[in-house]
Each structure stands twice: as C-alpha cells, then as structure tokens.
Coordinates of C-alpha atoms in Angstrom, one line a residue:
M1 CA -35.5 0.0 27.3
K2 CA -35.0 2.4 30.1
R3 CA -32.5 1.7 33.1
L4 CA -33.7 1.5 36.5
F5 CA -32.7 4.6 38.6
V6 CA -31.4 2.3 41.7
I7 CA -28.6 0.7 39.2
A8 CA -27.7 4.3 38.4
A9 CA -27.8 5.7 41.5
A10 CA -25.4 2.7 43.0
L11 CA -22.7 3.9 40.7
P12 CA -20.3 6.3 42.4
L13 CA -19.8 10.0 40.8
F14 CA -16.8 9.3 38.5
A15 CA -17.6 5.6 37.6
Q16 CA -20.7 6.9 35.4
A17 CA -20.3 7.2 31.5
Q18 CA -18.5 10.8 30.4
Y19 CA -21.2 12.7 28.7
R20 CA -20.6 13.6 24.8
S21 CA -22.7 16.3 23.6
E22 CA -24.1 15.7 20.0
V23 CA -24.9 19.1 19.1
W24 CA -21.1 21.1 20.3
S25 CA -17.8 19.8 21.9
P26 CA -15.2 22.3 21.5
D27 CA -12.1 18.9 21.6
L28 CA -11.5 18.8 18.1
G29 CA -9.5 15.2 18.8
D30 CA -6.0 16.0 17.3
G31 CA -4.6 18.3 19.8
T32 CA -6.7 21.2 19.2
Y33 CA -10.1 23.0 20.2
K34 CA -12.2 25.9 18.9
N35 CA -14.2 28.3 21.0
P36 CA -16.4 28.3 22.6
V37 CA -15.1 25.7 25.1
I38 CA -18.4 25.8 26.8
N39 CA -21.5 26.9 24.1
A40 CA -23.9 27.8 27.1
D41 CA -24.5 30.5 29.2
Y42 CA -22.1 30.3 32.2
S43 CA -21.9 34.4 32.4
D44 CA -18.9 36.1 34.2
P45 CA -16.7 33.3 34.8
D46 CA -14.4 32.4 37.1
V47 CA -11.8 29.9 37.3
C48 CA -9.0 28.7 39.9
V49 CA -6.7 26.1 39.7
G50 CA -7.3 23.1 42.3
A51 CA -4.9 21.2 45.0
S52 CA -3.8 18.9 42.8
G53 CA -2.3 21.5 39.9
E54 CA -4.5 19.7 37.5
D55 CA -7.8 19.9 38.2
Y56 CA -9.4 22.9 37.4
Y57 CA -12.7 24.6 38.5
L58 CA -15.3 27.1 36.9
T59 CA -18.2 29.1 38.5
A60 CA -20.4 31.8 37.0
S61 CA -23.1 33.9 37.7
S62 CA -26.5 31.9 38.6
F63 CA -28.9 34.8 39.7
Q64 CA -32.1 33.7 41.0
C65 CA -31.8 30.4 39.6
V66 CA -31.7 27.3 41.9
P67 CA -29.4 25.6 42.9
G68 CA -27.1 28.4 42.4
L69 CA -23.0 28.9 41.4
P70 CA -22.4 26.0 39.4
I71 CA -19.5 23.8 39.6
L72 CA -17.4 22.7 36.7
H73 CA -14.7 20.7 36.2
S74 CA -12.0 20.0 34.0
K75 CA -8.6 18.6 33.6
D76 CA -7.1 20.7 30.8
L77 CA -9.6 23.7 30.4
V78 CA -11.4 22.6 27.2
N79 CA -13.3 19.5 28.2
W80 CA -15.8 20.7 31.0
E81 CA -18.3 18.8 32.9
I82 CA -20.8 20.0 35.8
I83 CA -20.4 18.4 39.3
N84 CA -21.7 20.3 41.5
Y85 CA -23.7 23.8 42.5
A86 CA -22.4 25.3 45.4
L87 CA -25.9 26.9 46.7
N88 CA -28.2 23.7 46.7
E89 CA -31.8 23.6 47.3
H90 CA -32.1 27.6 48.7
L91 CA -30.2 30.6 48.0
Y92 CA -29.0 31.7 51.3
A93 CA -29.4 28.7 53.2
G94 CA -29.5 29.5 57.1
N95 CA -30.7 32.7 56.3
T96 CA -34.8 32.9 56.9
E97 CA -35.2 36.1 55.7
L98 CA -33.4 35.6 52.4
I99 CA -34.6 32.0 51.7
K100 CA -38.1 33.7 52.2
H101 CA -37.5 36.5 49.8
F102 CA -35.7 34.0 47.2
S103 CA -38.8 31.8 47.1
T104 CA -40.6 34.1 44.9
V105 CA -39.1 34.7 41.3
Q106 CA -36.5 37.3 41.4
H107 CA -35.6 37.9 38.0
G108 CA -31.7 39.1 37.8
N109 CA -31.3 39.6 41.5
G110 CA -29.4 36.8 43.6
V111 CA -25.8 35.7 42.9
W112 CA -24.0 38.2 40.6
A113 CA -20.5 37.4 39.0
P114 CA -18.6 35.4 41.3
S115 CA -15.1 34.6 41.9
I116 CA -13.6 31.3 42.7
R117 CA -10.3 30.9 44.6
Y118 CA -8.1 28.1 46.2
H119 CA -6.4 29.1 49.5
A120 CA -4.8 27.1 52.3
G121 CA -6.8 23.7 51.6
W122 CA -10.0 25.9 51.2
Y123 CA -11.9 26.6 48.3
Y124 CA -13.5 29.8 48.4
I125 CA -16.3 31.6 46.5
Y126 CA -17.3 35.2 46.8
W127 CA -19.5 37.0 44.8
G128 CA -21.9 40.5 45.4
D129 CA -25.5 40.4 45.8
P130 CA -26.6 43.4 45.1
D131 CA -29.3 43.8 47.1
F132 CA -28.0 42.2 50.5
G133 CA -23.7 42.3 50.3
V134 CA -20.6 40.8 49.5
M135 CA -21.3 36.8 50.3
M136 CA -18.6 34.2 50.6
T137 CA -19.0 30.3 50.8
R138 CA -15.8 27.8 51.3
T139 CA -15.7 23.6 50.9
Q140 CA -12.5 21.6 51.2
D141 CA -14.1 19.6 48.4
P142 CA -15.8 21.2 45.2
A143 CA -17.8 18.2 44.6
G144 CA -18.8 18.1 48.1
R145 CA -20.6 20.0 50.5
W146 CA -20.4 23.8 50.4
E147 CA -20.6 25.6 53.8
S148 CA -23.9 28.1 54.4
P149 CA -23.0 31.6 53.2
V150 CA -21.9 34.1 55.4
C151 CA -22.1 38.1 54.8
V152 CA -18.6 39.6 54.5
I153 CA -20.1 43.2 53.7
P154 CA -23.5 44.0 54.2
G155 CA -25.0 46.6 51.6
Q156 CA -26.3 47.7 48.6
G157 CA -24.5 47.8 45.7
Y158 CA -21.5 45.6 45.9
I159 CA -21.1 43.3 43.0
D160 CA -18.2 41.5 41.2
T161 CA -15.7 40.6 44.2
T162 CA -12.6 38.8 44.5
P163 CA -10.8 38.4 47.3
L164 CA -6.4 37.9 47.4
W165 CA -4.0 36.6 50.2
D166 CA -0.9 38.5 49.9
D167 CA 2.4 36.6 50.6
D168 CA 2.3 37.9 54.5
G169 CA -1.3 36.5 55.1
R170 CA -3.3 39.8 54.3
C171 CA -6.1 39.4 52.4
Y172 CA -7.7 41.8 50.3
L173 CA -11.0 42.4 48.1
V174 CA -11.8 43.9 45.0
N175 CA -15.6 44.9 43.7
G176 CA -17.2 46.8 41.3
W177 CA -20.2 48.3 42.0
A178 CA -24.0 48.8 40.5
N179 CA -25.7 51.6 39.4
S180 CA -29.0 50.3 39.7
R181 CA -28.8 50.5 43.9
A182 CA -25.9 52.6 44.5
R183 CA -26.3 55.2 41.6
F184 CA -23.1 55.0 40.4
A185 CA -20.9 52.9 38.9
S186 CA -17.6 52.5 36.5
V187 CA -15.3 52.3 39.3
L188 CA -13.4 50.1 41.3
T189 CA -12.7 49.7 45.1
V190 CA -10.2 47.8 46.7
R191 CA -10.3 47.1 50.7
E192 CA -8.8 44.9 53.5
L193 CA -10.6 41.9 54.8
S194 CA -9.6 40.3 57.9
P195 CA -6.9 37.2 57.1
D196 CA -9.7 34.8 57.1
G197 CA -11.9 36.6 54.7
T198 CA -15.0 36.7 56.5
R199 CA -15.0 40.3 57.2
A200 CA -13.9 44.0 56.0
I201 CA -11.6 45.8 58.5
G202 CA -9.8 48.2 56.1
Q203 CA -12.2 51.1 54.4
P204 CA -12.7 51.1 50.4
V205 CA -10.0 52.9 48.2
I206 CA -11.0 53.8 44.6
V207 CA -8.5 52.3 42.2
F208 CA -9.7 52.9 39.2
D209 CA -12.5 55.4 37.7
G210 CA -13.6 54.5 34.2
N211 CA -16.1 57.7 34.0
G212 CA -15.9 59.7 31.3
T213 CA -13.4 57.6 29.4
E214 CA -13.5 55.0 26.7
N215 CA -13.3 52.3 29.6
R216 CA -16.5 53.2 31.2
T217 CA -18.7 50.3 32.4
C218 CA -15.5 48.5 33.8
E219 CA -16.7 45.8 36.3
G220 CA -16.1 42.5 37.1
P221 CA -12.4 42.7 38.3
K222 CA -10.3 39.8 39.4
F223 CA -7.2 40.1 41.3
Y224 CA -4.1 38.4 41.4
K225 CA -0.5 39.0 42.3
R226 CA 2.7 38.1 40.0
D227 CA 6.7 39.0 40.5
G228 CA 5.7 41.1 42.9
W229 CA 2.9 43.6 40.7
Y230 CA -0.5 43.3 42.1
W231 CA -2.9 42.8 38.8
I232 CA -6.5 43.5 38.2
L233 CA -8.2 42.2 35.2
C234 CA -11.4 43.7 34.3
P235 CA -13.4 44.6 31.3
A236 CA -14.6 47.9 30.1
G237 CA -16.4 49.4 27.4
G238 CA -19.7 47.3 27.8
V239 CA -21.3 44.0 27.5
P240 CA -21.7 43.4 24.0
T241 CA -19.1 45.1 22.5
G242 CA -16.4 46.3 25.0
F243 CA -12.7 44.8 25.7
Q244 CA -10.7 43.4 28.2
L245 CA -7.9 45.3 30.7
A246 CA -5.1 44.6 32.5
M247 CA -4.1 46.8 35.5
R248 CA -0.9 46.6 37.4
S249 CA 0.5 48.2 40.5
R250 CA 3.3 47.4 43.2
S251 CA 0.9 48.4 46.2
P252 CA -3.0 46.7 46.6
Y253 CA -4.2 50.3 46.9
G254 CA -2.7 51.5 43.8
P255 CA -2.7 53.7 41.5
Y256 CA -2.5 51.3 38.8
E257 CA -1.5 51.7 35.2
H258 CA -3.6 49.5 32.8
K259 CA -3.9 48.3 29.0
V260 CA -6.1 46.9 26.8
V261 CA -5.0 43.1 26.4
L262 CA -8.1 41.3 24.4
A263 CA -10.5 43.0 21.8
Q264 CA -12.4 42.0 19.0
G265 CA -10.4 43.2 16.3
K266 CA -11.5 41.4 12.9
T267 CA -12.8 38.3 14.7
P268 CA -16.8 37.7 14.8
V269 CA -16.0 38.0 18.9
N270 CA -17.9 40.4 20.1
G271 CA -17.1 41.6 23.1
P272 CA -14.2 39.4 24.6
H273 CA -13.9 40.0 28.2
Q274 CA -14.7 38.8 31.9
G275 CA -13.0 35.9 33.1
G276 CA -10.2 34.4 34.9
W277 CA -6.3 33.9 34.4
V278 CA -4.6 30.7 35.0
H279 CA -0.7 29.5 35.3
T280 CA -1.1 25.9 35.0
K281 CA 1.5 23.3 36.8
Y282 CA 3.1 23.4 32.8
G283 CA 4.1 27.0 32.9
E284 CA 1.2 28.0 30.5
D285 CA -1.3 30.6 30.6
W286 CA -4.6 31.0 29.7
F287 CA -7.8 33.1 29.9
L288 CA -11.3 32.2 30.1
H289 CA -13.9 35.1 29.2
F290 CA -17.3 35.2 28.2
Q291 CA -19.2 36.2 24.7
D292 CA -22.3 37.6 25.0
K293 CA -24.6 36.1 22.3
D294 CA -28.1 37.4 22.8
A295 CA -30.7 34.8 23.4
Y296 CA -27.6 32.4 23.2
G297 CA -26.2 34.2 26.4
R298 CA -22.9 34.5 27.5
V299 CA -21.0 31.4 26.4
V300 CA -17.2 30.9 27.4
H301 CA -13.9 30.8 25.5
L302 CA -10.2 30.2 26.2
Q303 CA -7.6 32.3 25.2
P304 CA -3.3 31.7 25.6
V305 CA -2.0 34.4 27.6
D306 CA 1.5 35.8 26.6
W307 CA 3.7 37.7 29.3
S308 CA 6.8 37.9 27.3
S309 CA 6.2 42.0 27.0
G310 CA 5.4 42.1 30.7
W311 CA 1.1 42.3 30.3
P312 CA -0.9 39.4 29.5
V313 CA -1.3 39.8 25.8
M314 CA -4.4 37.7 25.3
G315 CA -5.4 35.4 22.1
R316 CA -3.4 36.2 19.1
K317 CA -1.8 39.3 19.2
G318 CA -4.7 40.3 21.4
E319 CA -7.1 38.9 19.6
P320 CA -9.6 36.2 20.3
V321 CA -8.9 33.1 18.6
L322 CA -11.3 30.6 17.1
T323 CA -9.0 27.7 17.3
Y324 CA -5.7 26.7 18.9
Q325 CA -3.9 23.9 20.3
K326 CA -5.2 22.8 23.0
P327 CA -3.0 23.2 27.1
R328 CA -1.2 20.7 27.8
S329 CA -2.5 18.1 30.2
S330 CA -2.2 14.1 31.2
S331 CA -5.8 13.6 30.3
T332 CA -7.1 13.0 26.7
T333 CA -10.9 12.6 27.9
I334 CA -13.3 14.3 25.8
V335 CA -16.5 15.0 28.3
N336 CA -19.1 18.0 27.9
P337 CA -21.6 19.6 30.2
V338 CA -25.0 17.2 30.4
E339 CA -27.8 18.1 28.4
S340 CA -30.5 15.3 27.4
D341 CA -32.0 13.3 30.8
E342 CA -33.5 9.6 30.7
F343 CA -34.8 10.6 34.2
N344 CA -33.4 7.1 35.8
T345 CA -32.0 8.5 39.1
P346 CA -33.4 9.5 42.3
T347 CA -31.4 12.9 42.2
V348 CA -32.6 15.6 39.6
G349 CA -29.9 16.0 37.0
K350 CA -26.8 18.9 37.4
Q351 CA -28.1 20.7 34.0
W352 CA -31.5 21.6 35.7
Q353 CA -32.5 24.7 37.4
W354 CA -35.8 26.3 38.7
Q355 CA -36.5 29.6 39.1
A356 CA -36.9 30.1 42.5
N357 CA -35.7 28.5 45.8
Y358 CA -37.1 24.9 45.6
D359 CA -39.9 23.8 46.9
E360 CA -41.0 20.0 47.3
K361 CA -44.3 20.3 45.4
F362 CA -42.3 21.7 42.2
G363 CA -41.5 18.4 41.5
V364 CA -39.5 15.4 42.6
P365 CA -38.2 12.1 40.8
T366 CA -39.9 9.0 40.9
A367 CA -39.2 5.2 41.2
F368 CA -40.5 4.6 37.7
G369 CA -37.6 6.4 35.1
T370 CA -39.6 9.7 35.5
F371 CA -39.5 13.0 36.9
R372 CA -43.0 14.9 38.1
I373 CA -43.7 18.5 37.8
Y374 CA -46.9 19.5 39.7
T375 CA -48.9 22.1 38.2
H376 CA -48.0 25.9 39.6
K377 CA -50.9 27.5 40.6
L378 CA -51.0 30.8 39.0
A379 CA -52.0 33.9 40.7
E380 CA -55.9 35.3 40.1
D381 CA -54.4 38.4 38.0
A382 CA -51.1 36.0 36.4
K383 CA -50.6 37.6 32.5
S384 CA -48.3 35.3 31.8
F385 CA -45.3 32.6 32.9
W386 CA -43.3 35.2 34.1
L387 CA -43.4 34.5 38.0
V388 CA -43.5 30.8 37.8
P389 CA -40.9 29.3 40.2
N390 CA -41.5 25.6 39.3
M391 CA -40.0 26.0 35.8
L392 CA -37.5 22.8 35.2
L393 CA -35.0 24.7 32.5
Q394 CA -31.1 24.2 31.6
K395 CA -29.3 26.3 29.2
T396 CA -29.3 26.3 25.7
P397 CA -26.0 24.3 24.1
A398 CA -25.5 25.4 20.9
D399 CA -26.8 27.7 17.9
E400 CA -28.5 24.8 16.3
F401 CA -29.6 21.9 18.2
T402 CA -33.2 19.9 18.6
V403 CA -34.8 18.9 21.8
T404 CA -37.4 16.1 21.6
A405 CA -39.2 15.0 25.0
K406 CA -41.8 12.2 26.1
L407 CA -44.2 13.0 28.6
R408 CA -47.4 12.5 30.0
F409 CA -49.7 15.1 31.2
T410 CA -52.2 13.9 34.1
S411 CA -55.1 16.4 34.7
K412 CA -57.4 16.6 37.7
D413 CA -59.9 19.6 36.5
Q414 CA -59.9 21.9 33.8
E415 CA -57.5 23.9 32.4
Q416 CA -54.4 22.9 33.9
M417 CA -51.6 22.7 31.6
G418 CA -48.1 20.9 31.0
G419 CA -45.5 21.0 27.9
V420 CA -42.1 22.4 27.1
I421 CA -41.2 25.7 27.2
M422 CA -38.3 28.2 25.9
M423 CA -37.9 31.1 28.5
G424 CA -37.0 34.3 28.1
L425 CA -37.9 38.2 28.1
D426 CA -40.0 36.9 25.2
Y427 CA -41.0 32.6 25.7
S428 CA -43.2 30.2 23.4
A429 CA -44.8 27.0 25.4
L430 CA -46.1 24.1 23.9
V431 CA -48.7 22.1 25.7
V432 CA -51.5 20.3 26.6
K433 CA -54.2 22.0 28.4
R434 CA -57.6 20.3 29.0
V435 CA -60.7 21.7 28.4
G436 CA -63.8 19.3 29.1
Q437 CA -62.9 15.5 28.3
E438 CA -60.3 16.5 25.6
F439 CA -56.9 18.3 25.6
Q440 CA -56.3 21.0 23.1
L441 CA -52.6 21.5 21.9
L442 CA -51.9 25.0 22.2
Q443 CA -48.8 27.4 21.5
I444 CA -48.6 30.2 24.2
T445 CA -46.5 33.0 23.4
C446 CA -45.9 36.2 25.3
H447 CA -43.7 39.2 24.1
A448 CA -42.4 41.3 26.7
A449 CA -43.4 38.9 29.4
D450 CA -40.8 41.2 31.7
K451 CA -42.9 44.4 31.1
G452 CA -45.8 42.6 32.6
K453 CA -47.5 41.7 28.9
P454 CA -50.2 39.5 28.2
H455 CA -49.5 36.1 26.4
E456 CA -51.5 34.7 23.5
E457 CA -52.7 31.2 23.3
K458 CA -52.5 29.5 19.7
L459 CA -54.9 26.4 19.4
L460 CA -52.9 23.7 17.1
A461 CA -54.9 20.7 17.7
T462 CA -57.3 19.1 19.7
L463 CA -56.6 15.6 21.1
Q464 CA -58.2 12.2 23.1
P465 CA -56.7 11.5 26.0
T466 CA -54.8 8.4 26.2
A467 CA -56.0 7.3 29.6
I468 CA -58.9 7.7 32.4
D469 CA -59.0 6.8 35.6
Q470 CA -62.0 5.0 37.1
T471 CA -61.3 4.3 40.4
D472 CA -59.7 7.7 41.7
Y473 CA -61.7 10.0 44.0
R474 CA -60.9 12.4 41.7
P475 CA -60.3 11.0 38.4
G476 CA -58.1 12.1 36.4
I477 CA -57.4 12.3 32.2
H478 CA -54.0 11.1 30.3
E479 CA -52.4 12.7 27.7
D480 CA -48.9 10.8 26.3
I481 CA -47.4 12.8 23.8
Y482 CA -44.1 14.3 22.3
M483 CA -43.0 17.3 22.4
R484 CA -40.2 18.8 19.8
M485 CA -38.3 22.2 19.9
R486 CA -36.0 22.9 16.8
V487 CA -33.3 25.6 17.1
A488 CA -31.1 27.3 14.8
H489 CA -30.2 31.1 14.4
S490 CA -32.0 31.5 17.9
K491 CA -35.3 30.9 15.8
L492 CA -37.2 28.1 17.1
H493 CA -40.1 25.8 15.6
F494 CA -42.3 23.4 17.5
A495 CA -43.5 19.6 16.2
Y496 CA -45.3 16.9 18.2
S497 CA -45.9 13.1 17.6
L498 CA -48.4 10.7 19.0
N499 CA -45.9 7.6 18.6
G500 CA -42.5 9.2 18.8
K501 CA -42.1 8.4 14.9
K502 CA -44.1 10.5 12.8
F503 CA -43.9 14.2 14.0
T504 CA -45.9 17.3 12.4
D505 CA -44.6 20.5 13.0
C506 CA -46.8 23.0 14.6
G507 CA -47.6 26.4 15.6
E508 CA -45.5 29.8 14.5
E509 CA -41.7 30.6 14.1
F510 CA -40.9 32.1 17.8
Q511 CA -37.9 34.6 17.4
M512 CA -35.7 33.6 20.9
R513 CA -34.9 36.1 23.5
E514 CA -32.5 36.5 26.5
G515 CA -33.8 36.5 30.1
K516 CA -32.6 39.1 32.5
W517 CA -29.3 38.8 32.4
I518 CA -29.4 35.1 31.5
G519 CA -29.6 33.5 28.1
A520 CA -33.1 31.5 27.1
K521 CA -33.5 28.7 28.8
F522 CA -35.6 25.4 28.0
G523 CA -37.5 22.5 29.9
F524 CA -40.6 21.7 31.1
I525 CA -44.0 23.9 32.2
A526 CA -47.2 22.8 34.3
V527 CA -49.5 25.5 35.5
E528 CA -53.1 25.6 36.7
P529 CA -55.5 28.8 37.3
A530 CA -55.9 30.1 40.8
G531 CA -58.3 27.7 42.6
K532 CA -58.5 24.6 44.8
A533 CA -58.5 21.8 42.3
D534 CA -55.7 19.0 43.0
R535 CA -52.3 19.4 41.0
G536 CA -52.1 17.8 38.2
W537 CA -48.6 16.8 36.5
V538 CA -46.1 16.5 34.0
D539 CA -44.6 13.3 34.1
A540 CA -41.2 13.7 32.0
D541 CA -40.3 10.4 30.8
W542 CA -36.8 11.6 28.9
I543 CA -35.7 14.5 26.9
R544 CA -33.1 14.4 24.4
V545 CA -30.8 17.0 23.0
T546 CA -29.7 16.1 19.4
R547 CA -28.9 17.6 16.2

C-alpha cells in the first residue's frame, strides 16, 4: 500500500531513510570501495570540504537541465546523496532575459563546469556560461537556499572557472575558453577579482598554452594553494582519451611547470581527468574525477593522492584504482543517490530534472500519491521530441538496470500520447497514443534528433481503455499500464504489462546514445499535436529501479 504523502512530508530531511541502490553501491562493506563512486553522469565534478571538516559537497555541470547545479553530500567521499540544487525552478533567477532564454530547450548550453569552494563562512559556486559570462552563487548552508546568481564577468567564451582566495585576502580566478564561442581554446588564463569575488579588477594573463602540444584541449582548471605553491590541476588531451595535469608556480600568474599525474595506463579507465582535490581533516588527500562512458555520460571516480614527490600523483603510481581502502571517516553509513520514486511527497524528487526552466503546466505532484505530467503541445513543424521541455528525466545509475513504471494516461483528444523515454541525441520511447476510442502502444524512435531527423513510429499493440469519463464536459479516456525498460551494455529493451505481473517484451532493441554534453536520461514524456485541445496527462504512480 502506498504511504500518504503528508506522512513523508512531515519528516525532517535527515530523518528520512537512507537510500540504498540495488544497481550500484561503491561501498563494499569491508572498509574498501570500488570505482566509480557515483556511476551516473555528474560531469565535470568539483568538491570542497565543509565547515565541519567532515562534510564534503560536490557539484557538477548541469547545462540546460532544471533544476541546475546539483549539490551532493558525503561523509567519506564514497557514499553520496543528492541534497539540493543551487539553481532551482529557473536558471538565473532574477534575470528576466535569461529566464526567458532558458524557458525553451537549449541543449548543451547554460551551466558548464562549475567549481565549489568554502571561504569565510560561505559556500561559493562559480561556473562559466559560454554565451553569457562567468556566474557565481553562494550560500551559508549547502542544503538550504542559494542566492540568485550574479554575473562576475559578462561576455562569451568563458568556461571552467575556479576562484582562489589567497592568504592575504586577494582573490584570483582561473578559467578556460570555449572554441565554439571564442574561436580559440587550449589556453588557461588567470585574473584578479575583487576580494568578495563579485567582479574582475585585473586583466587576464595566459598562464598555460596547450596548443600544438600533447596538452591540447587543456581546460577544466581547478585552483589551489599548498605549501607556498600555487597549483592548477587541469585535464588535457581530449575528453575520452586524455589525462590529468598538475601545474605549480610561486606566483598565481606563473610561469607554471607541469607534470602528468594521472593517466589510463594499463587500466580500463579511459580519459581519467577533470575534477577536484580535497585534503581531509585526517591528513589524507583524494581526487574526484570523471570518466567518459559514452551513452552513460561522465561518471565519478575517487583516487588517492600521494604528495611525497612534491607532486600530486593520483591513483596507484599515476594510474586509476578500481578498488581501494576507503578514506578515513567517522561515518559508516552506506547511502546512494536516489533513483526510484513512489511519488508520495508534495515535492518532486531530487533525482529529477526538466529540459528547460520549469513551468507549472509541465507537471506537479498530487495529493494522491502520483506525479502528474501534462501533455506538451508540439510545434506544427515538429519532427521529433528534441525540443520538448517537460520531459521529467533522471540520469542512468549503472551499466545494467531495469526501470519499471506504473502510470495512467488520460487523453482529452485524439493523438495525445504519454509513456516512458530514454532520451539522448538518439532516443526511443514507449507510449500509448489515443486513436479514436482506443489506444495504440507505440515505440517511437529517432536517430540524430539533434540534426533535425524525424522519428519513426512502430505499432506494437492496440489496447482498450481501462476507463472512460461519462460526465466530464470534455470526456477523457484512460489507460492504466505498466512500462519497463531493461538496460545492459547501453542497449535498451522495452516491455509492458496490463496487470503488473505478466510482462510482454515489445519493440526493437535500441542502442542508447548520449545527449548534448550529457549522458542519456530516462523518465516520462507526455505530448500532443499542435492545436486547441485540452491537455491530457500522465499520472505516474511510481517508478522503480532494480537489477
């Protein structure tokens, strides 16, 4: 029996049960862990140590997805949970122009590689929006409300920004450059900011140039100071095949000497780089970075760091570890980012994101233990779902997993449809579509949606409605159905059931593909043709992620 949402809503945040994933948990329960510590697309991760010295906070790129800038918390760098977002219903709250801009789908734009820092009682996140400039938001409580973002440096091309507050209170910023906007890349620049970090007061200086060398595509820099040295840690060599550089100088403006401190070597971990270093209260050093896994996105690994040579050599002699002793910690709790959802609370789960700035007509929780997603009206010339903003999606959580959802689709007019989808540059959806007084079960697949290619529909079955309104002013018909997605080795298979017990395999195998700078994401879709019809809706009763 489903719980009443008022019971769950009454519990304080940390009183709720810790979520344990069935499909991926890196804590091996014997004092060791396996990589990745987050087997989901938290691209371009960065991490800081909180005020207590025993709390770690991680954020990552979120691009156009809303809410943006996820905040994850850990006590040991291995067990992570999603606690918040720094950008909630809108990207760039308080800026009317940018709110409007991101109210339409902007694949791959928006919030690029962020950095998170704790300084003088405040937590700061800086990021580069390649179209609008260097942005910053801050808070005194990472689990609470973050301030509306401010533009620190307006302009195009700025990406991958990290501040450093020096011992004398001065503040410096390092950043990379997006070739797609600036028409140059593979250089890092440093400039001085005001002591409060809100505006530039100095001119940029190029401190590293990877052009024409094996260090091409140097980007994603993180800025630190240790034992009198200024350190910039950055990836180079390209996303899927690159490596991690460490650079040091006695001046923030260089010149910097550099070394490769992490590379794939003989391991299966390709392109290990771009992330954040932490020094723990127990005197240990660790580095969190990503690995690009194609359709699954950029997953997060944890490496020990050895400073004995004077350089931060990561992993085991500069190669990634697959398993290792856990960091020292006072916590023994095993917890993972939430995946399944019973939709029993009056707020949307923190695993979910929309494709653009949220509009209440996208969907809302109900008091009945469901989440309602209204049909989005497609443009008259729409060939695919590429620009649908109200898909409710989450990241893939493992290499192999099964998603089962119970839903009811209510249609108010012809050709309205709803169901589940695996979304990327290519996508495939399992939907029920109203045709007359019946429903068609369809697999809708699109290859190269980003290139404007049309999707194709494959009829799988014709279903009779499970209920029909008799008294409504605009009668609707309803279909109760269970939908399933099975994923293994980036291949997707669909199945459906009318009773939740016996499932029928259906449709064709689908090769998953990443999205624009993100991994493939799964969740719900509800759409309808252009016109003046009343909206239909999907009532999602639950969605469960299992082996």
